Amino acid sequence: MKNIEQQKQFDEELLITQQEIQEETLKQVGRELHDNVGQLLSVATMQMNSVAKVVDSEIKPKVASASEALKESLAEVRNLSRSLNSDVIANLGFEATVKNEIDRLNKSGLIEAKLNTVGERVNFENNKDEIILFRILQEFISNTLKYAEAELIIVSLSYDSSLLTITAEDNGVGFDHDQIEQGSGLTNMSKRSELINAEFQLESVQNEGTTLSLSYPYRTL
């Protein structure tokens, strides 16, 4: 029993370390996107606006179109950097970060996304829990975009006195639990849930879609 307990503690500490390394990497990528790529796009946008003032009238529509594309790209880069940087997530809070992700998906044109919220928002005692919950949801969304061939994803947040219940569902092709390989994505979602004592469930029906359910027993301020 002692060996089992030691192994369990070791596995948990290893998972926490992996989580911290991943977050630091994502934070660095988010900063690079915001500071470097974002700055380059800002300069390109200003230069394009300057060009628009001096080009011939027949070329102006094309220049205006290119300028608009640059503005949209800059907005996308900034939104993506927010979703990667855990400091931004901690400052914005879980719900605002989820809304930002839903807006980003809709602007991308890759899929239609909706957010439903029930109950009064509750502040978390540990904002690291907010980051972990968002990463689980982000993993589900990523898998939906990669594999589900879905047209719609709906995220629901339901607050009550002791639990935050999160559901995310798509209308994609689904999968067979008995046949799919337990890849790193599914494993990450499950293990991250264990870190914050959240109940994790993933259900899928072929040709009908996949649903993620999380029940998080938050600690209030």
PDB file of C-alpha atoms in Angstrom:
ATOM      1  CA  MET A   1       0.000   0.000   0.000  1.00  0.00           C
ATOM      2  CA  LYS A   2       2.903   2.305   0.800  1.00  0.00           C
ATOM      3  CA  ASN A   3       4.473   1.628  -2.622  1.00  0.00           C
ATOM      4  CA  ILE A   4       1.166   2.261  -4.366  1.00  0.00           C
ATOM      5  CA  GLU A   5       0.715   5.551  -2.514  1.00  0.00           C
ATOM      6  CA  GLN A   6       4.281   6.620  -3.354  1.00  0.00           C
ATOM      7  CA  GLN A   7       3.748   5.776  -7.025  1.00  0.00           C
ATOM      8  CA  LYS A   8       0.494   7.728  -7.061  1.00  0.00           C
ATOM      9  CA  GLN A   9       2.212  10.742  -5.509  1.00  0.00           C
ATOM     10  CA  PHE A  10       5.080  10.488  -7.989  1.00  0.00           C
ATOM     11  CA  ASP A  11       2.678  10.286 -10.962  1.00  0.00           C
ATOM     12  CA  GLU A  12       0.782  13.343  -9.720  1.00  0.00           C
ATOM     13  CA  GLU A  13       3.962  15.366  -9.216  1.00  0.00           C
ATOM     14  CA  LEU A  14       5.180  14.343 -12.671  1.00  0.00           C
ATOM     15  CA  LEU A  15       1.880  15.423 -14.213  1.00  0.00           C
ATOM     16  CA  ILE A  16       2.023  18.789 -12.429  1.00  0.00           C
ATOM     17  CA  THR A  17       5.570  19.313 -13.695  1.00  0.00           C
ATOM     18  CA  GLN A  18       4.543  18.436 -17.254  1.00  0.00           C
ATOM     19  CA  GLN A  19       1.620  20.829 -16.947  1.00  0.00           C
ATOM     20  CA  GLU A  20       3.900  23.652 -15.771  1.00  0.00           C
ATOM     21  CA  ILE A  21       6.338  23.032 -18.638  1.00  0.00           C
ATOM     22  CA  GLN A  22       3.516  23.022 -21.190  1.00  0.00           C
ATOM     23  CA  GLU A  23       2.064  26.237 -19.788  1.00  0.00           C
ATOM     24  CA  GLU A  24       5.446  27.976 -19.856  1.00  0.00           C
ATOM     25  CA  THR A  25       5.929  26.901 -23.481  1.00  0.00           C
ATOM     26  CA  LEU A  26       2.460  28.088 -24.501  1.00  0.00           C
ATOM     27  CA  LYS A  27       3.011  31.354 -22.629  1.00  0.00           C
ATOM     28  CA  GLN A  28       6.242  31.956 -24.552  1.00  0.00           C
ATOM     29  CA  VAL A  29       4.564  31.185 -27.893  1.00  0.00           C
ATOM     30  CA  GLY A  30       1.709  33.530 -26.992  1.00  0.00           C
ATOM     31  CA  ARG A  31       4.138  36.331 -26.173  1.00  0.00           C
ATOM     32  CA  GLU A  32       6.055  35.796 -29.414  1.00  0.00           C
ATOM     33  CA  LEU A  33       2.833  35.934 -31.407  1.00  0.00           C
ATOM     34  CA  HIS A  34       1.724  39.124 -29.700  1.00  0.00           C
ATOM     35  CA  ASP A  35       5.033  40.957 -29.594  1.00  0.00           C
ATOM     36  CA  ASN A  36       6.773  39.846 -32.788  1.00  0.00           C
ATOM     37  CA  VAL A  37       4.218  38.596 -35.304  1.00  0.00           C
ATOM     38  CA  GLY A  38       1.657  41.112 -34.078  1.00  0.00           C
ATOM     39  CA  GLN A  39       4.145  43.952 -34.441  1.00  0.00           C
ATOM     40  CA  LEU A  40       5.056  42.904 -37.989  1.00  0.00           C
ATOM     41  CA  LEU A  41       1.391  42.763 -38.977  1.00  0.00           C
ATOM     42  CA  SER A  42       0.789  46.184 -37.419  1.00  0.00           C
ATOM     43  CA  VAL A  43       3.633  47.695 -39.455  1.00  0.00           C
ATOM     44  CA  ALA A  44       2.403  45.976 -42.627  1.00  0.00           C
ATOM     45  CA  THR A  45      -1.100  47.353 -42.019  1.00  0.00           C
ATOM     46  CA  MET A  46       0.202  50.904 -41.608  1.00  0.00           C
ATOM     47  CA  GLN A  47       2.313  50.590 -44.756  1.00  0.00           C
ATOM     48  CA  MET A  48      -0.668  49.264 -46.717  1.00  0.00           C
ATOM     49  CA  ASN A  49      -2.784  52.193 -45.528  1.00  0.00           C
ATOM     50  CA  SER A  50      -0.078  54.577 -46.751  1.00  0.00           C
ATOM     51  CA  VAL A  51       0.020  52.849 -50.121  1.00  0.00           C
ATOM     52  CA  ALA A  52      -3.753  53.167 -50.442  1.00  0.00           C
ATOM     53  CA  LYS A  53      -3.452  56.959 -50.382  1.00  0.00           C
ATOM     54  CA  VAL A  54      -1.162  57.163 -53.419  1.00  0.00           C
ATOM     55  CA  VAL A  55      -2.156  54.330 -55.768  1.00  0.00           C
ATOM     56  CA  ASP A  56      -4.373  54.762 -58.800  1.00  0.00           C
ATOM     57  CA  SER A  57      -8.100  54.488 -58.289  1.00  0.00           C
ATOM     58  CA  GLU A  58      -8.413  51.178 -60.176  1.00  0.00           C
ATOM     59  CA  ILE A  59      -5.925  49.537 -57.799  1.00  0.00           C
ATOM     60  CA  LYS A  60      -7.387  50.951 -54.600  1.00  0.00           C
ATOM     61  CA  PRO A  61     -10.019  48.190 -54.124  1.00  0.00           C
ATOM     62  CA  LYS A  62      -7.296  45.522 -54.173  1.00  0.00           C
ATOM     63  CA  VAL A  63      -5.144  47.494 -51.748  1.00  0.00           C
ATOM     64  CA  ALA A  64      -8.137  48.015 -49.457  1.00  0.00           C
ATOM     65  CA  SER A  65      -8.880  44.286 -49.575  1.00  0.00           C
ATOM     66  CA  ALA A  66      -5.282  43.448 -48.680  1.00  0.00           C
ATOM     67  CA  SER A  67      -5.349  45.980 -45.847  1.00  0.00           C
ATOM     68  CA  GLU A  68      -8.538  44.453 -44.434  1.00  0.00           C
ATOM     69  CA  ALA A  69      -6.985  40.977 -44.607  1.00  0.00           C
ATOM     70  CA  LEU A  70      -3.998  42.235 -42.639  1.00  0.00           C
ATOM     71  CA  LYS A  71      -6.279  43.769 -39.983  1.00  0.00           C
ATOM     72  CA  GLU A  72      -8.178  40.487 -39.637  1.00  0.00           C
ATOM     73  CA  SER A  73      -4.910  38.556 -39.402  1.00  0.00           C
ATOM     74  CA  LEU A  74      -3.673  40.898 -36.672  1.00  0.00           C
ATOM     75  CA  ALA A  75      -6.897  40.456 -34.695  1.00  0.00           C
ATOM     76  CA  GLU A  76      -6.641  36.669 -35.063  1.00  0.00           C
ATOM     77  CA  VAL A  77      -3.019  36.631 -33.887  1.00  0.00           C
ATOM     78  CA  ARG A  78      -3.890  38.731 -30.831  1.00  0.00           C
ATOM     79  CA  ASN A  79      -6.862  36.513 -29.937  1.00  0.00           C
ATOM     80  CA  LEU A  80      -4.749  33.387 -30.379  1.00  0.00           C
ATOM     81  CA  SER A  81      -1.980  34.825 -28.197  1.00  0.00           C
ATOM     82  CA  ARG A  82      -4.542  35.460 -25.444  1.00  0.00           C
ATOM     83  CA  SER A  83      -5.732  31.857 -25.527  1.00  0.00           C
ATOM     84  CA  LEU A  84      -2.153  30.546 -25.283  1.00  0.00           C
ATOM     85  CA  ASN A  85      -0.831  32.825 -22.552  1.00  0.00           C
ATOM     86  CA  SER A  86      -1.845  31.560 -19.108  1.00  0.00           C
ATOM     87  CA  ASP A  87      -1.174  34.984 -17.537  1.00  0.00           C
ATOM     88  CA  VAL A  88      -3.843  36.483 -19.803  1.00  0.00           C
ATOM     89  CA  ILE A  89      -6.230  33.639 -18.961  1.00  0.00           C
ATOM     90  CA  ALA A  90      -5.681  34.233 -15.245  1.00  0.00           C
ATOM     91  CA  ASN A  91      -6.312  37.969 -15.636  1.00  0.00           C
ATOM     92  CA  LEU A  92      -9.379  37.622 -17.850  1.00  0.00           C
ATOM     93  CA  GLY A  93     -10.913  34.732 -15.926  1.00  0.00           C
ATOM     94  CA  PHE A  94     -12.248  31.434 -17.215  1.00  0.00           C
ATOM     95  CA  GLU A  95     -15.568  32.596 -18.643  1.00  0.00           C
ATOM     96  CA  ALA A  96     -14.130  35.599 -20.494  1.00  0.00           C
ATOM     97  CA  THR A  97     -11.379  33.406 -21.948  1.00  0.00           C
ATOM     98  CA  VAL A  98     -13.924  30.869 -23.177  1.00  0.00           C
ATOM     99  CA  LYS A  99     -15.933  33.666 -24.787  1.00  0.00           C
ATOM    100  CA  ASN A 100     -12.769  34.913 -26.479  1.00  0.00           C
ATOM    101  CA  GLU A 101     -12.173  31.417 -27.867  1.00  0.00           C
ATOM    102  CA  ILE A 102     -15.756  31.146 -29.132  1.00  0.00           C
ATOM    103  CA  ASP A 103     -15.420  34.531 -30.866  1.00  0.00           C
ATOM    104  CA  ARG A 104     -12.120  33.436 -32.396  1.00  0.00           C
ATOM    105  CA  LEU A 105     -13.690  30.249 -33.792  1.00  0.00           C
ATOM    106  CA  ASN A 106     -16.565  32.167 -35.355  1.00  0.00           C
ATOM    107  CA  LYS A 107     -14.223  34.709 -36.933  1.00  0.00           C
ATOM    108  CA  SER A 108     -12.042  31.926 -38.343  1.00  0.00           C
ATOM    109  CA  GLY A 109     -14.902  30.561 -40.445  1.00  0.00           C
ATOM    110  CA  LEU A 110     -13.799  26.990 -39.650  1.00  0.00           C
ATOM    111  CA  ILE A 111     -16.870  26.178 -37.577  1.00  0.00           C
ATOM    112  CA  GLU A 112     -19.922  27.815 -36.021  1.00  0.00           C
ATOM    113  CA  ALA A 113     -19.541  28.121 -32.249  1.00  0.00           C
ATOM    114  CA  LYS A 114     -22.024  29.063 -29.517  1.00  0.00           C
ATOM    115  CA  LEU A 115     -21.700  29.752 -25.790  1.00  0.00           C
ATOM    116  CA  ASN A 116     -24.522  29.317 -23.274  1.00  0.00           C
ATOM    117  CA  THR A 117     -24.209  30.400 -19.635  1.00  0.00           C
ATOM    118  CA  VAL A 118     -26.586  29.520 -16.793  1.00  0.00           C
ATOM    119  CA  GLY A 119     -26.368  30.832 -13.238  1.00  0.00           C
ATOM    120  CA  GLU A 120     -24.233  33.534 -11.641  1.00  0.00           C
ATOM    121  CA  ARG A 121     -20.496  33.402 -12.275  1.00  0.00           C
ATOM    122  CA  VAL A 122     -18.398  32.236  -9.337  1.00  0.00           C
ATOM    123  CA  ASN A 123     -14.802  33.328  -8.700  1.00  0.00           C
ATOM    124  CA  PHE A 124     -12.268  30.528  -8.322  1.00  0.00           C
ATOM    125  CA  GLU A 125      -9.953  30.418  -5.323  1.00  0.00           C
ATOM    126  CA  ASN A 126      -7.102  29.079  -7.459  1.00  0.00           C
ATOM    127  CA  ASN A 127      -6.781  30.612 -10.922  1.00  0.00           C
ATOM    128  CA  LYS A 128      -4.570  27.679 -11.959  1.00  0.00           C
ATOM    129  CA  ASP A 129      -7.768  25.623 -11.924  1.00  0.00           C
ATOM    130  CA  GLU A 130      -9.257  28.049 -14.452  1.00  0.00           C
ATOM    131  CA  ILE A 131      -6.263  27.532 -16.717  1.00  0.00           C
ATOM    132  CA  ILE A 132      -6.496  23.739 -16.494  1.00  0.00           C
ATOM    133  CA  LEU A 133     -10.231  23.759 -17.223  1.00  0.00           C
ATOM    134  CA  PHE A 134      -9.675  25.979 -20.240  1.00  0.00           C
ATOM    135  CA  ARG A 135      -6.886  23.731 -21.546  1.00  0.00           C
ATOM    136  CA  ILE A 136      -9.220  20.714 -21.339  1.00  0.00           C
ATOM    137  CA  LEU A 137     -11.870  22.587 -23.281  1.00  0.00           C
ATOM    138  CA  GLN A 138      -9.261  23.826 -25.745  1.00  0.00           C
ATOM    139  CA  GLU A 139      -8.100  20.239 -26.338  1.00  0.00           C
ATOM    140  CA  PHE A 140     -11.670  19.155 -27.089  1.00  0.00           C
ATOM    141  CA  ILE A 141     -12.127  22.028 -29.547  1.00  0.00           C
ATOM    142  CA  SER A 142      -8.812  21.189 -31.221  1.00  0.00           C
ATOM    143  CA  ASN A 143      -9.849  17.541 -31.658  1.00  0.00           C
ATOM    144  CA  THR A 144     -13.209  18.652 -33.065  1.00  0.00           C
ATOM    145  CA  LEU A 145     -11.519  20.823 -35.684  1.00  0.00           C
ATOM    146  CA  LYS A 146      -9.008  18.108 -36.606  1.00  0.00           C
ATOM    147  CA  TYR A 147     -11.158  14.999 -36.742  1.00  0.00           C
ATOM    148  CA  ALA A 148     -14.897  15.574 -36.259  1.00  0.00           C
ATOM    149  CA  GLU A 149     -15.838  17.198 -39.599  1.00  0.00           C
ATOM    150  CA  ALA A 150     -18.348  19.153 -37.525  1.00  0.00           C
ATOM    151  CA  GLU A 151     -20.258  22.264 -38.530  1.00  0.00           C
ATOM    152  CA  LEU A 152     -21.275  23.339 -35.023  1.00  0.00           C
ATOM    153  CA  ILE A 153     -19.848  23.276 -31.517  1.00  0.00           C
ATOM    154  CA  ILE A 154     -21.828  24.383 -28.458  1.00  0.00           C
ATOM    155  CA  VAL A 155     -20.211  25.152 -25.099  1.00  0.00           C
ATOM    156  CA  SER A 156     -22.371  25.473 -21.989  1.00  0.00           C
ATOM    157  CA  LEU A 157     -21.336  26.742 -18.552  1.00  0.00           C
ATOM    158  CA  SER A 158     -23.665  26.093 -15.630  1.00  0.00           C
ATOM    159  CA  TYR A 159     -22.917  27.550 -12.188  1.00  0.00           C
ATOM    160  CA  ASP A 160     -24.553  26.397  -8.979  1.00  0.00           C
ATOM    161  CA  SER A 161     -23.620  26.667  -5.301  1.00  0.00           C
ATOM    162  CA  SER A 162     -20.945  23.963  -5.356  1.00  0.00           C
ATOM    163  CA  LEU A 163     -20.201  22.955  -8.948  1.00  0.00           C
ATOM    164  CA  LEU A 164     -19.339  24.407 -12.296  1.00  0.00           C
ATOM    165  CA  THR A 165     -20.652  22.081 -14.978  1.00  0.00           C
ATOM    166  CA  ILE A 166     -19.105  22.435 -18.408  1.00  0.00           C
ATOM    167  CA  THR A 167     -20.378  20.696 -21.508  1.00  0.00           C
ATOM    168  CA  ALA A 168     -19.058  20.959 -25.032  1.00  0.00           C
ATOM    169  CA  GLU A 169     -20.711  19.147 -27.906  1.00  0.00           C
ATOM    170  CA  ASP A 170     -20.174  18.961 -31.638  1.00  0.00           C
ATOM    171  CA  ASN A 171     -22.305  17.549 -34.436  1.00  0.00           C
ATOM    172  CA  GLY A 172     -19.439  15.733 -36.125  1.00  0.00           C
ATOM    173  CA  VAL A 173     -18.837  12.157 -37.234  1.00  0.00           C
ATOM    174  CA  GLY A 174     -18.137  10.875 -33.713  1.00  0.00           C
ATOM    175  CA  PHE A 175     -16.046   7.803 -32.952  1.00  0.00           C
ATOM    176  CA  ASP A 176     -16.187   4.305 -31.485  1.00  0.00           C
ATOM    177  CA  HIS A 177     -14.601   4.185 -28.014  1.00  0.00           C
ATOM    178  CA  ASP A 178     -13.618   0.541 -28.496  1.00  0.00           C
ATOM    179  CA  GLN A 179     -11.744   1.216 -31.717  1.00  0.00           C
ATOM    180  CA  ILE A 180     -10.137   4.612 -31.196  1.00  0.00           C
ATOM    181  CA  GLU A 181      -6.603   4.736 -29.847  1.00  0.00           C
ATOM    182  CA  GLN A 182      -6.212   6.540 -26.517  1.00  0.00           C
ATOM    183  CA  GLY A 183      -3.940   9.272 -27.850  1.00  0.00           C
ATOM    184  CA  SER A 184      -2.263  12.052 -25.941  1.00  0.00           C
ATOM    185  CA  GLY A 185      -5.244  14.391 -26.434  1.00  0.00           C
ATOM    186  CA  LEU A 186      -7.745  12.176 -24.632  1.00  0.00           C
ATOM    187  CA  THR A 187      -5.189  11.229 -21.993  1.00  0.00           C
ATOM    188  CA  ASN A 188      -4.302  14.872 -21.338  1.00  0.00           C
ATOM    189  CA  MET A 189      -7.948  15.818 -20.812  1.00  0.00           C
ATOM    190  CA  SER A 190      -8.503  12.977 -18.356  1.00  0.00           C
ATOM    191  CA  LYS A 191      -5.288  13.516 -16.406  1.00  0.00           C
ATOM    192  CA  ARG A 192      -5.779  17.265 -16.177  1.00  0.00           C
ATOM    193  CA  SER A 193      -9.262  16.669 -14.770  1.00  0.00           C
ATOM    194  CA  GLU A 194      -7.775  14.512 -12.025  1.00  0.00           C
ATOM    195  CA  LEU A 195      -5.438  17.329 -10.997  1.00  0.00           C
ATOM    196  CA  ILE A 196      -8.360  19.566 -10.000  1.00  0.00           C
ATOM    197  CA  ASN A 197     -10.735  16.809  -8.818  1.00  0.00           C
ATOM    198  CA  ALA A 198     -13.078  17.414 -11.744  1.00  0.00           C
ATOM    199  CA  GLU A 199     -15.325  14.633 -12.975  1.00  0.00           C
ATOM    200  CA  PHE A 200     -14.519  13.979 -16.626  1.00  0.00           C
ATOM    201  CA  GLN A 201     -16.707  12.226 -19.178  1.00  0.00           C
ATOM    202  CA  LEU A 202     -16.405  11.947 -22.938  1.00  0.00           C
ATOM    203  CA  GLU A 203     -19.220  10.368 -24.919  1.00  0.00           C
ATOM    204  CA  SER A 204     -19.462   9.874 -28.652  1.00  0.00           C
ATOM    205  CA  VAL A 205     -21.924   8.357 -31.091  1.00  0.00           C
ATOM    206  CA  GLN A 206     -20.814   7.656 -34.630  1.00  0.00           C
ATOM    207  CA  ASN A 207     -22.385  10.027 -37.167  1.00  0.00           C
ATOM    208  CA  GLU A 208     -24.049  12.004 -34.356  1.00  0.00           C
ATOM    209  CA  GLY A 209     -21.240  13.792 -32.533  1.00  0.00           C
ATOM    210  CA  THR A 210     -19.160  13.948 -29.379  1.00  0.00           C
ATOM    211  CA  THR A 211     -19.883  15.475 -25.974  1.00  0.00           C
ATOM    212  CA  LEU A 212     -17.453  16.471 -23.257  1.00  0.00           C
ATOM    213  CA  SER A 213     -18.782  16.839 -19.711  1.00  0.00           C
ATOM    214  CA  LEU A 214     -16.865  18.299 -16.780  1.00  0.00           C
ATOM    215  CA  SER A 215     -18.054  18.803 -13.210  1.00  0.00           C
ATOM    216  CA  TYR A 216     -15.669  20.998 -11.254  1.00  0.00           C
ATOM    217  CA  PRO A 217     -16.192  21.429  -7.473  1.00  0.00           C
ATOM    218  CA  TYR A 218     -14.845  24.957  -7.268  1.00  0.00           C
ATOM    219  CA  ARG A 219     -13.649  26.637  -4.141  1.00  0.00           C
ATOM    220  CA  THR A 220     -15.111  30.116  -3.811  1.00  0.00           C
ATOM    221  CA  LEU A 221     -13.396  33.256  -2.562  1.00  0.00           C
TER     222      LEU A 221
END
